[in-house]
mmCIF file of C-alpha atoms and ligand atoms in Angstrom:
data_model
loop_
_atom_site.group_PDB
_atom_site.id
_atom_site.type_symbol
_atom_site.label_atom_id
_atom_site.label_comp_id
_atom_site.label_asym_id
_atom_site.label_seq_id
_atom_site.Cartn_x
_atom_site.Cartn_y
_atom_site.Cartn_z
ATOM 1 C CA UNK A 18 98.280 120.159 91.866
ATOM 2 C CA UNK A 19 100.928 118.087 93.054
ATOM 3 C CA UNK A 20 100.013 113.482 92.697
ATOM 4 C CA UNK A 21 103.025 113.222 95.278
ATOM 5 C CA UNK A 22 105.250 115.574 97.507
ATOM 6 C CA UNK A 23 107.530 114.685 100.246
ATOM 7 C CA UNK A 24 108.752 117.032 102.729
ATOM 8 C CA UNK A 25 112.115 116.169 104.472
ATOM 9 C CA UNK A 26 111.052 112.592 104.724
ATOM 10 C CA UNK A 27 113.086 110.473 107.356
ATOM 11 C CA UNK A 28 113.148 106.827 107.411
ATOM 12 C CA UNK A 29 115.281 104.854 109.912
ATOM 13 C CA UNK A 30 115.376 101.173 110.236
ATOM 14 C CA UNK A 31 117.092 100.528 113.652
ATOM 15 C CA UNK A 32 120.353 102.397 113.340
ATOM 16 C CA UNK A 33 120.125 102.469 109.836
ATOM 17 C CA UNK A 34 119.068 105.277 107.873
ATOM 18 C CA UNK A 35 117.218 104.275 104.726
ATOM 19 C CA UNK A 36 115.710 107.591 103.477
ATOM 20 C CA UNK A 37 117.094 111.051 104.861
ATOM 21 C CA UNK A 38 114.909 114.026 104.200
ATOM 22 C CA UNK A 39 114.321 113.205 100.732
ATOM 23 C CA UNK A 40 111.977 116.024 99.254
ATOM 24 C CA UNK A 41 109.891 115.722 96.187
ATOM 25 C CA UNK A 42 107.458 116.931 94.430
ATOM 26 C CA UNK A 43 105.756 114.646 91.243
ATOM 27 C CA UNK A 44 102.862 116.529 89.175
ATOM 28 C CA UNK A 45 99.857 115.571 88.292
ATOM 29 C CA UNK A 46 100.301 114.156 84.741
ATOM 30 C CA UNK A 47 103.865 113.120 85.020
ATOM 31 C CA UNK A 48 105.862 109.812 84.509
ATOM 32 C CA UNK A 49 108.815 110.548 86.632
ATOM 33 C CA UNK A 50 111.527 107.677 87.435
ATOM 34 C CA UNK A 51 112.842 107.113 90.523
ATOM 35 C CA UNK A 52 116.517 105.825 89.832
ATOM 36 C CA UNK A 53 119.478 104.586 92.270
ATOM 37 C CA UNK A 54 121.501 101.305 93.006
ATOM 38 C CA UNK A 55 120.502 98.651 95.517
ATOM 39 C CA UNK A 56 119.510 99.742 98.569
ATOM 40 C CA UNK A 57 119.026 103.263 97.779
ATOM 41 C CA UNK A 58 116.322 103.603 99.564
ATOM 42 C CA UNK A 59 114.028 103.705 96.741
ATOM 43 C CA UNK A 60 111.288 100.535 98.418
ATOM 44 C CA UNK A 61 111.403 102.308 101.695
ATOM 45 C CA UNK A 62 110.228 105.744 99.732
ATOM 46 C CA UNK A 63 107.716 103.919 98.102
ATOM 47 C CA UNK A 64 106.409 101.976 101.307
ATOM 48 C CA UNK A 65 106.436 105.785 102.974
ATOM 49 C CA UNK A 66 104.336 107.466 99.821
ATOM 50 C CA UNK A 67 101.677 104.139 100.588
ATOM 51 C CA UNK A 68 101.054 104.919 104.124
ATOM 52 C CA UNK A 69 102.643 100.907 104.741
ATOM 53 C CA UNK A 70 105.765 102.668 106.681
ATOM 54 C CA UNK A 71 105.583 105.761 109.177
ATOM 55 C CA UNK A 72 108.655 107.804 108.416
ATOM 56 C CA UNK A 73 110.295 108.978 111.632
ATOM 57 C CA UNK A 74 109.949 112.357 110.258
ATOM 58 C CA UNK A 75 108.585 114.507 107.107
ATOM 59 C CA UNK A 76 106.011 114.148 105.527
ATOM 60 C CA UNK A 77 104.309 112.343 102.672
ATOM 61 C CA UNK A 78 101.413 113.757 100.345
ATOM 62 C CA UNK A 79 99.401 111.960 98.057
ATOM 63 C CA UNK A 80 97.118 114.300 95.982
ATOM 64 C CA UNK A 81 97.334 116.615 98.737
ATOM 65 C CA UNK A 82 96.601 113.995 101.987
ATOM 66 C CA UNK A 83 99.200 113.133 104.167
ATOM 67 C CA UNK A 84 99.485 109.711 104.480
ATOM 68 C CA UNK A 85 99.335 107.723 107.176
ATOM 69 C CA UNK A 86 96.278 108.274 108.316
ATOM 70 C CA UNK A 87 94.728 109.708 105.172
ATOM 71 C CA UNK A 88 94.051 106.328 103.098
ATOM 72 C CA UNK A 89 90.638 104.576 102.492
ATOM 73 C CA UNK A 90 88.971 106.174 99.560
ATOM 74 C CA UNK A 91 92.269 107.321 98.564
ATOM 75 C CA UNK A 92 93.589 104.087 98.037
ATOM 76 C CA UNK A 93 90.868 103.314 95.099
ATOM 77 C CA UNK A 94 92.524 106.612 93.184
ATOM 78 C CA UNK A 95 96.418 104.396 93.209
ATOM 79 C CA UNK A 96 97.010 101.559 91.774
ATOM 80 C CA UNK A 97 100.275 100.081 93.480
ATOM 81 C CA UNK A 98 103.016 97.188 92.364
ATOM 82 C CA UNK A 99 104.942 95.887 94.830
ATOM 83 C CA UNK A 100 108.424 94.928 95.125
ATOM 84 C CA UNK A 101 107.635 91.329 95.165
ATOM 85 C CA UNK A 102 104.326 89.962 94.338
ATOM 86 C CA UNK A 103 102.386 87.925 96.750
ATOM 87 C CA UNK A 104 99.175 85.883 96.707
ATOM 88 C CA UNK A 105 97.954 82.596 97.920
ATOM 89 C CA UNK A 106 99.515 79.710 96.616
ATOM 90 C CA UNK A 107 97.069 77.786 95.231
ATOM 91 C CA UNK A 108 94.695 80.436 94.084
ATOM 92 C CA UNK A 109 94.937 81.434 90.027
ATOM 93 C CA UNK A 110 96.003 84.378 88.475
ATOM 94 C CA UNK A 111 92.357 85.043 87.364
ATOM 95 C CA UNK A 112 91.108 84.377 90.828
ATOM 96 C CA UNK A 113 93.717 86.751 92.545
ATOM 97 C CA UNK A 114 92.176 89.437 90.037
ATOM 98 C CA UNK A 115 88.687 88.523 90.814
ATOM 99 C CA UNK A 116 89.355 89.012 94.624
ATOM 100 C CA UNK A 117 91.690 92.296 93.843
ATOM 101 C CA UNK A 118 88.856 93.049 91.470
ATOM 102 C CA UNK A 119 86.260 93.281 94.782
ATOM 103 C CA UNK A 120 87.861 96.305 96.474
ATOM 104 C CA UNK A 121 87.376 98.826 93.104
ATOM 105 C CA UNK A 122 83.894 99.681 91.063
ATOM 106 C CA UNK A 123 84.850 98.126 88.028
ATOM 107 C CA UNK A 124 82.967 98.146 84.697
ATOM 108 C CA UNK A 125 83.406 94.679 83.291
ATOM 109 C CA UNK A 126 86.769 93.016 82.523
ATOM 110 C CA UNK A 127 87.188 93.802 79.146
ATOM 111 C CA UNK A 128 90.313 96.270 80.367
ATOM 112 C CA UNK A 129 92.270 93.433 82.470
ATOM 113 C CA UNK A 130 91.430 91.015 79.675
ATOM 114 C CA UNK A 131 93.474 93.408 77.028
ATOM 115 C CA UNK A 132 96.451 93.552 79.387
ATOM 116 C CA UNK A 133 96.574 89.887 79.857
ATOM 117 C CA UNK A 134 96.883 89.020 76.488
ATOM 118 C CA UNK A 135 98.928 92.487 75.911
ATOM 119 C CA UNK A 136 101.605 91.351 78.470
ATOM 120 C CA UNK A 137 101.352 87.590 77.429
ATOM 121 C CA UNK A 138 100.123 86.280 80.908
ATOM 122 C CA UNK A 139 98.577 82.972 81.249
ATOM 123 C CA UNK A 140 95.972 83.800 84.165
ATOM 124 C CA UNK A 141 94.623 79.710 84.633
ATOM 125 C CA UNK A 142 97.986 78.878 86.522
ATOM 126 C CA UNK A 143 98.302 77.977 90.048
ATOM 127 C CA UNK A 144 100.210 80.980 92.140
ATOM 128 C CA UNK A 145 102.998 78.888 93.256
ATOM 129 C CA UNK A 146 103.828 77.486 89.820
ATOM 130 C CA UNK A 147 104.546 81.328 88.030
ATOM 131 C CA UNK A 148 108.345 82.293 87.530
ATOM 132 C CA UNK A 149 109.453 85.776 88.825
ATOM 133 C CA UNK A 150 108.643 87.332 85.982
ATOM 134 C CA UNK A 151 104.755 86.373 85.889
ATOM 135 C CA UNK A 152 104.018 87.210 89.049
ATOM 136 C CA UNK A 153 105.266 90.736 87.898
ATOM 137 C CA UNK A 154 103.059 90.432 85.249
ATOM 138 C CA UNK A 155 99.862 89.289 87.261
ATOM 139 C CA UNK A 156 101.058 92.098 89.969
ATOM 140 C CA UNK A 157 101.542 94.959 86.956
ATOM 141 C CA UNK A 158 97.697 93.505 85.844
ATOM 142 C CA UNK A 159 96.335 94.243 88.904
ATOM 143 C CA UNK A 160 98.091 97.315 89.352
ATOM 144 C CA UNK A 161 96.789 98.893 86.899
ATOM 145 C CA UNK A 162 92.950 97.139 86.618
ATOM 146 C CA UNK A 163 91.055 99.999 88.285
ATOM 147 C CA UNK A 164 92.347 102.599 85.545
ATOM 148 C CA UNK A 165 93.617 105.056 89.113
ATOM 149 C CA UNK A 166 94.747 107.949 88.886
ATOM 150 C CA UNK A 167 98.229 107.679 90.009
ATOM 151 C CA UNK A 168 100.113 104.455 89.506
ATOM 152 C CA UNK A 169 103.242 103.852 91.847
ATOM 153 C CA UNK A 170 105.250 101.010 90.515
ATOM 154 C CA UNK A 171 108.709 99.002 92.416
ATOM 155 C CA UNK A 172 110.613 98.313 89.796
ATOM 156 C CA UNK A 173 108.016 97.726 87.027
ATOM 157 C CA UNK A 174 110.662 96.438 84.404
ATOM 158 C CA UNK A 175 112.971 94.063 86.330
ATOM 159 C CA UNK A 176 112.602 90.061 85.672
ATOM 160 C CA UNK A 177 110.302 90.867 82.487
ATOM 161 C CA UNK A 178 112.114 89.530 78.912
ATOM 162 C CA UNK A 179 112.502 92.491 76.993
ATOM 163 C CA UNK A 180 109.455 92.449 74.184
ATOM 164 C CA UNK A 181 107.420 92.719 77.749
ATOM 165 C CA UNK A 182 109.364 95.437 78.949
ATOM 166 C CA UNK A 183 108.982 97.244 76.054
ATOM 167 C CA UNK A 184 105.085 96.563 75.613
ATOM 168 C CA UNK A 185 104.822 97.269 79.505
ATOM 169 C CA UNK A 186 106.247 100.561 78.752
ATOM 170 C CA UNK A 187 103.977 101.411 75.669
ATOM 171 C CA UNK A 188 100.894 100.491 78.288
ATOM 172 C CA UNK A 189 102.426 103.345 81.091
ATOM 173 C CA UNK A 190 102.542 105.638 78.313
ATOM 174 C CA UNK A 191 99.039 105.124 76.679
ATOM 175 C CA UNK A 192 97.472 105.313 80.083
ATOM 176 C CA UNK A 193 99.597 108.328 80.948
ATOM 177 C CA UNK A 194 98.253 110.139 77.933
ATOM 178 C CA UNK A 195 94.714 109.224 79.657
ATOM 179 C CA UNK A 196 95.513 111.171 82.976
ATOM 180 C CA UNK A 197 96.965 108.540 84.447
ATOM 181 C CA UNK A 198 100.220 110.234 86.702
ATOM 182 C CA UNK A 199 102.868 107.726 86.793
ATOM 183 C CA UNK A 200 106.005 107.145 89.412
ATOM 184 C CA UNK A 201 108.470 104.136 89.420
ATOM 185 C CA UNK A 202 111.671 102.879 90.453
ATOM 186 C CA UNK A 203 114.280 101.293 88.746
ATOM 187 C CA UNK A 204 118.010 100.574 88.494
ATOM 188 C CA UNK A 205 117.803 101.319 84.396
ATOM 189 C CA UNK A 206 118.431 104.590 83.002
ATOM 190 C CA UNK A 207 117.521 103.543 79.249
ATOM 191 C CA UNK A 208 113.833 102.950 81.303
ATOM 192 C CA UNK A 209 113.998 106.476 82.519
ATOM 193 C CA UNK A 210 115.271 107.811 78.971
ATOM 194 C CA UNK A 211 112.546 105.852 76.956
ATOM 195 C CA UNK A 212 109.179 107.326 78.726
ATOM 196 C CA UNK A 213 110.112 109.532 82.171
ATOM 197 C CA UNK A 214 109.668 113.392 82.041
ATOM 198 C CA UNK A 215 111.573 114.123 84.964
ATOM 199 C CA UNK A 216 113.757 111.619 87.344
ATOM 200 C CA UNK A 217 115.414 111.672 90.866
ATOM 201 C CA UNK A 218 118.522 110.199 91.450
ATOM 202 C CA UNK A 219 119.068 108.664 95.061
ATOM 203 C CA UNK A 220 121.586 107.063 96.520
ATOM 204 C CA UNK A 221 122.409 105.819 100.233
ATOM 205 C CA UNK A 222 119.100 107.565 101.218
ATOM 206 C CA UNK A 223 119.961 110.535 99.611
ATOM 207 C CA UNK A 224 118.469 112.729 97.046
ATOM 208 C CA UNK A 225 121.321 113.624 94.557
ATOM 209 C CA UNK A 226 119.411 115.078 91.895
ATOM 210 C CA UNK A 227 115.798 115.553 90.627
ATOM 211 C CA UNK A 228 115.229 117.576 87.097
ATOM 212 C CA UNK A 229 114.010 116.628 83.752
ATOM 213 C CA UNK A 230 115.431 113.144 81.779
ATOM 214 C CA UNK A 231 117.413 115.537 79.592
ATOM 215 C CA UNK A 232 119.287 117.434 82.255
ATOM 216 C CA UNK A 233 120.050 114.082 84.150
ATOM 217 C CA UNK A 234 123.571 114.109 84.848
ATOM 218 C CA UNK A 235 126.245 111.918 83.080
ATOM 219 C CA UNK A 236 123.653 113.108 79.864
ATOM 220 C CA UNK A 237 127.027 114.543 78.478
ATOM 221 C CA UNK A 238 128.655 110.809 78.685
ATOM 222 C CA UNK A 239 128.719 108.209 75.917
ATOM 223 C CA UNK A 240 130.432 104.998 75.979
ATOM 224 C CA UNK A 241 132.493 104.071 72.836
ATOM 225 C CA UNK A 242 133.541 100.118 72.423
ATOM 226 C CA UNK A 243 135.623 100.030 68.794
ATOM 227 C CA UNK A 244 137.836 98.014 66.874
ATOM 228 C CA UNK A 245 139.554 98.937 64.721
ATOM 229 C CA UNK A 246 139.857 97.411 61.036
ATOM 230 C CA UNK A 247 143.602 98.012 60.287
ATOM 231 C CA UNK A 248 146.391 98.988 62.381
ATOM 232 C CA UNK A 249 145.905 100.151 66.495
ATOM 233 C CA UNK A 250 145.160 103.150 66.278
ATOM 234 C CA UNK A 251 147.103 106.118 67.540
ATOM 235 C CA UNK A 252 147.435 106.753 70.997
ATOM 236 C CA UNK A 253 146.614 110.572 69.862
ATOM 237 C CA UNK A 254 143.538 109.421 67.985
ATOM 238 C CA UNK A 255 142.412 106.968 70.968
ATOM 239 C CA UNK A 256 142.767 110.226 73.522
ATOM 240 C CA UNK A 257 140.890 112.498 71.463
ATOM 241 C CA UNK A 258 138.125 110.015 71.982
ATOM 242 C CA UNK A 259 137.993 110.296 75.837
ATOM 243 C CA UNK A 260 139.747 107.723 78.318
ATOM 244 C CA UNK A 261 140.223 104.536 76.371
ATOM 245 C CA UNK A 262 141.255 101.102 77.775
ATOM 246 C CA UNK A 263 141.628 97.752 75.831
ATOM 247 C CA UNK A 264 138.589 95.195 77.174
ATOM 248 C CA UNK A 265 140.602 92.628 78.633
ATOM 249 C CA UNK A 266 138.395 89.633 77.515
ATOM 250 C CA UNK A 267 138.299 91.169 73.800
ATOM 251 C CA UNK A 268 141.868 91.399 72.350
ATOM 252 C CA UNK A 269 141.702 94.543 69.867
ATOM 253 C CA UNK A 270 138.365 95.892 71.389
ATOM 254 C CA UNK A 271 138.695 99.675 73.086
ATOM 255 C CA UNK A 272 136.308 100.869 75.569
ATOM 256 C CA UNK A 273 136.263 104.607 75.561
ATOM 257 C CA UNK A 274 134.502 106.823 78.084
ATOM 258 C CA UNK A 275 134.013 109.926 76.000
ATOM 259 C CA UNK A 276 132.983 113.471 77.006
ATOM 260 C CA UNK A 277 133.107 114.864 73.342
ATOM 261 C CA UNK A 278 129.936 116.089 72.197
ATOM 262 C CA UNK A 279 127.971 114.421 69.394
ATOM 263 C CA UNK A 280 128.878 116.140 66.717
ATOM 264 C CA UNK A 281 132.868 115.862 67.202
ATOM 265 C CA UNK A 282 132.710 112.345 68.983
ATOM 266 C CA UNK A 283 131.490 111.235 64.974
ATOM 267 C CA UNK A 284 134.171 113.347 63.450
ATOM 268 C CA UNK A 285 136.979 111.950 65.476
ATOM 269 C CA UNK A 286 135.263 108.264 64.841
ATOM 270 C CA UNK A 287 135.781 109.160 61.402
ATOM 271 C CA UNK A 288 139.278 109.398 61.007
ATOM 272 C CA UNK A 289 139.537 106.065 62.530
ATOM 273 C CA UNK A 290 138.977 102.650 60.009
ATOM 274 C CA UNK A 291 136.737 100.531 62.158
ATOM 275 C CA UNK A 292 135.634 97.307 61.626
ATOM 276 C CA UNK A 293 133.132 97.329 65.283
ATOM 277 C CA UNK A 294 131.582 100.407 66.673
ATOM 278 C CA UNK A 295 129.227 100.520 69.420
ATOM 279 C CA UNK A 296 128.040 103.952 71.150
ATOM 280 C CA UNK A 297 125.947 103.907 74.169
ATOM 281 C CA UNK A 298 124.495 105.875 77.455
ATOM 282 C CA UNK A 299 126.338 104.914 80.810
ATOM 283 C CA UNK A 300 124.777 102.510 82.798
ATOM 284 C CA UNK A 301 123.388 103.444 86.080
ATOM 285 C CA UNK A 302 127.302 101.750 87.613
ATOM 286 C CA UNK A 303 128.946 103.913 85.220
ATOM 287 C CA UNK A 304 127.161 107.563 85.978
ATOM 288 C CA UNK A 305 127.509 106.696 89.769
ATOM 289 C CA UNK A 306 131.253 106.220 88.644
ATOM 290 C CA UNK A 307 131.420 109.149 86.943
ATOM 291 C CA UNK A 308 129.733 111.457 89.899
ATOM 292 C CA UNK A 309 132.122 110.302 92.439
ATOM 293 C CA UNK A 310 135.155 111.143 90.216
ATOM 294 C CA UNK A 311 134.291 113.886 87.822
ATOM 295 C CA UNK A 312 132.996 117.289 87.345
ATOM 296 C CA UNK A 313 129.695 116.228 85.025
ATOM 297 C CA UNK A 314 127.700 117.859 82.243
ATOM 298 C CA UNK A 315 127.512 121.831 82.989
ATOM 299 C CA UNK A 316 130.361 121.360 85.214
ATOM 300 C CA UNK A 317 128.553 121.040 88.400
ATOM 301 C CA UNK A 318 129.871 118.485 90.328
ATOM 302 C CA UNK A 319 127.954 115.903 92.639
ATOM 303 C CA UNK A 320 128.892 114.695 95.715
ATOM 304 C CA UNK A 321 127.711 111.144 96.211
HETATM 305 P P1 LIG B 401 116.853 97.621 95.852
HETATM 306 O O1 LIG B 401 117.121 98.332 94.571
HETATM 307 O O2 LIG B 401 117.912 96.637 96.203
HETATM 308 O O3 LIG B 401 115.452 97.069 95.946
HETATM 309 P P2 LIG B 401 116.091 99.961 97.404
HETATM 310 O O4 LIG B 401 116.630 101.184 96.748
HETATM 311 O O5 LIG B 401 114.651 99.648 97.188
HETATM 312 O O6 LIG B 401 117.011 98.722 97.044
HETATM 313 P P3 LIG B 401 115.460 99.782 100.248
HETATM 314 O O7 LIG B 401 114.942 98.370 100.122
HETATM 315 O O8 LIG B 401 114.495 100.858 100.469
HETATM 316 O O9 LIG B 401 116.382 100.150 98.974
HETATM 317 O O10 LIG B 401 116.538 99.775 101.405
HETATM 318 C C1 LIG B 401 117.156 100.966 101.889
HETATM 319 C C2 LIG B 401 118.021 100.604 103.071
HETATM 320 O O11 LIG B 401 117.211 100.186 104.158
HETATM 321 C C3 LIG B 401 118.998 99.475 102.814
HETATM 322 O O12 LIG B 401 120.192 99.744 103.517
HETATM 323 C C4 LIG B 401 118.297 98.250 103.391
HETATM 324 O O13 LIG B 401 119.234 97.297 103.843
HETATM 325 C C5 LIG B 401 117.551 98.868 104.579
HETATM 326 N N1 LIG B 401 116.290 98.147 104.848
HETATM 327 C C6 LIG B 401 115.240 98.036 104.018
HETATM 328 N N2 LIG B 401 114.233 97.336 104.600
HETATM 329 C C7 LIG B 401 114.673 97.003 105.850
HETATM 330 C C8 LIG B 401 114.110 96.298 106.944
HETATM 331 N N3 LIG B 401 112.878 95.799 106.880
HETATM 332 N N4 LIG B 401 114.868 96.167 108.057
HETATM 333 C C9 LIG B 401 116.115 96.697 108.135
HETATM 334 N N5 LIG B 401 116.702 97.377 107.144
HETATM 335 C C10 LIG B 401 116.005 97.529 106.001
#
């Protein structure tokens, strides 16, 4: 059984084409990351899989019903975050959840209680007086209040300081291990790494690739910054790295984008005395990079 499946779905906004018959399909019991730059398209999808947009064509599924019209009872199964939260200004946190509270059956409070003091969220404030990052938090609360089913989430992580992030993520994973099938976007790989069992890439509308987080490409890329402790090392011993460049800003300080798998990347390392090493993924910038201009892992190569 299939939480969400788009066929061929088509989203124009005047002229412009924000989703072009992007198929998916997310099963039930997955956390699966939807990943891409700025105005990939990845809000319009979202807006589509609510029933809040009609695409101009394809089709969008959720647990089987196309959406629009299918929606009403449906909509107490999902449990959605928007892009940016809104609410009355001068209502409270804990009133907006009473009032979001009214449209679910809830058994008590005791579950939205545990997430307010998990996420550190001060519910007695005013609406208008919480910073970017609280109203996430109040919007991730109420999200997720009604224990659904399927929990679709814009950008869950963004504007949260990072002991949040990292507790928000714990949450998605406990209540996935409940039943709960999870899909969100984001612009952060390491998000997608850390709890995601599959991921689609989009860009410009675009599918570019959907698969599991361990065949993502660019999986094949790490990025090297090094000093070293004595004398520059040789060009020879820089190139057997992967394509190194001296950070501008950080006299002595390489950045090196290596395709050398784990095993020799160390080995190389090893020959070099370092006083600073620092391996880590490619950002979501960097693997875009990398797709435009290279053949990537497996040697298939991705036009973007
Ligand atoms: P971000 O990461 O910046 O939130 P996104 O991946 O969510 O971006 P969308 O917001 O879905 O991308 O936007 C996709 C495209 O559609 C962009 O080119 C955007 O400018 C355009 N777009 C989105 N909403 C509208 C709108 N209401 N009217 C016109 N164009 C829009």
């Amino acid at each position: 059984m299939y939480a969400v499946e788009t066929e061929q779905l088509t989203r124009y906004y005047g002229q412009n084409k924000a989703i072009i018959d992007l198929s998916m399909s997310i099963l039930d019991g997955e956390i699966f990351g939807f990943i891409g730059p700025n105005g990939a398209g990845k809000t319009t999808t979202i807006r589509l899989l609510l029933g809040l947009i009609k695409p101009n064509s394809g089709v969008a599924k959720i647990f089987g019903k196309e959406l629009p019209p299918a929606g009403g009872k449906l909509y107490r199964r999902v449990g959605y975050l928007p892009a940016e939260v809104n609410c009355y200004p001068e209502m409270t946190g804990r009133d907006f959840l009473e009032y979001a509270a009214g449209f679910y059956n809830m058994n008590g409070f005791q579950w939205v209680e545990e997430l307010v003091d998990r996420l550190s969220f001060d519910p007695d404030k005013k609406f208008h007086s919480y910073s970017h990052g609280n109203r996430k938090k109040l919007g991730i609360i109420q999200a997720l209040m009604h224990k659904p089913l399927l929990l679709i989430l814009d950008e869950p992580g963004s504007g949260l300081e990072p002991l949040i992030r990292q507790e928000l993520f714990k949450i998605l994973e406990e209540i996935n291990q409940r039943g709960t099938t999870i899909f969100f976007s984001t612009h952060s790989l390491e998000e997608v790494e850390q709890i995601c069992h599959r991921a689609a890439l989009v860009k410009q509308g675009s599918m570019i690739h959907i698969g599991p987080v361990d065949e993502l490409p660019g999986r094949g890329i790490r990025i090297v910054t090094l000093k070293a402790a004595g004398p520059q090392p040789s060009n020879v011993a820089m190139d057997r790295l992967g394509e190194a460049e001296e950070i501008p800003s950080r006299p002595g300080y390489y950045r090196i984008v290596s395709r050398l798998p784990v095993n020799e990347l160390i080995s190389s390392l090893t020959r070099i005395e370092l006083e600073y090493l620092r391996i880590t993924d490619p950002s979501l910038e960097e693997l875009f990079f990398d797709l435009n201009n290279h053949s990537v892992s497996g040697g298939a190569t991705y036009h973007v």
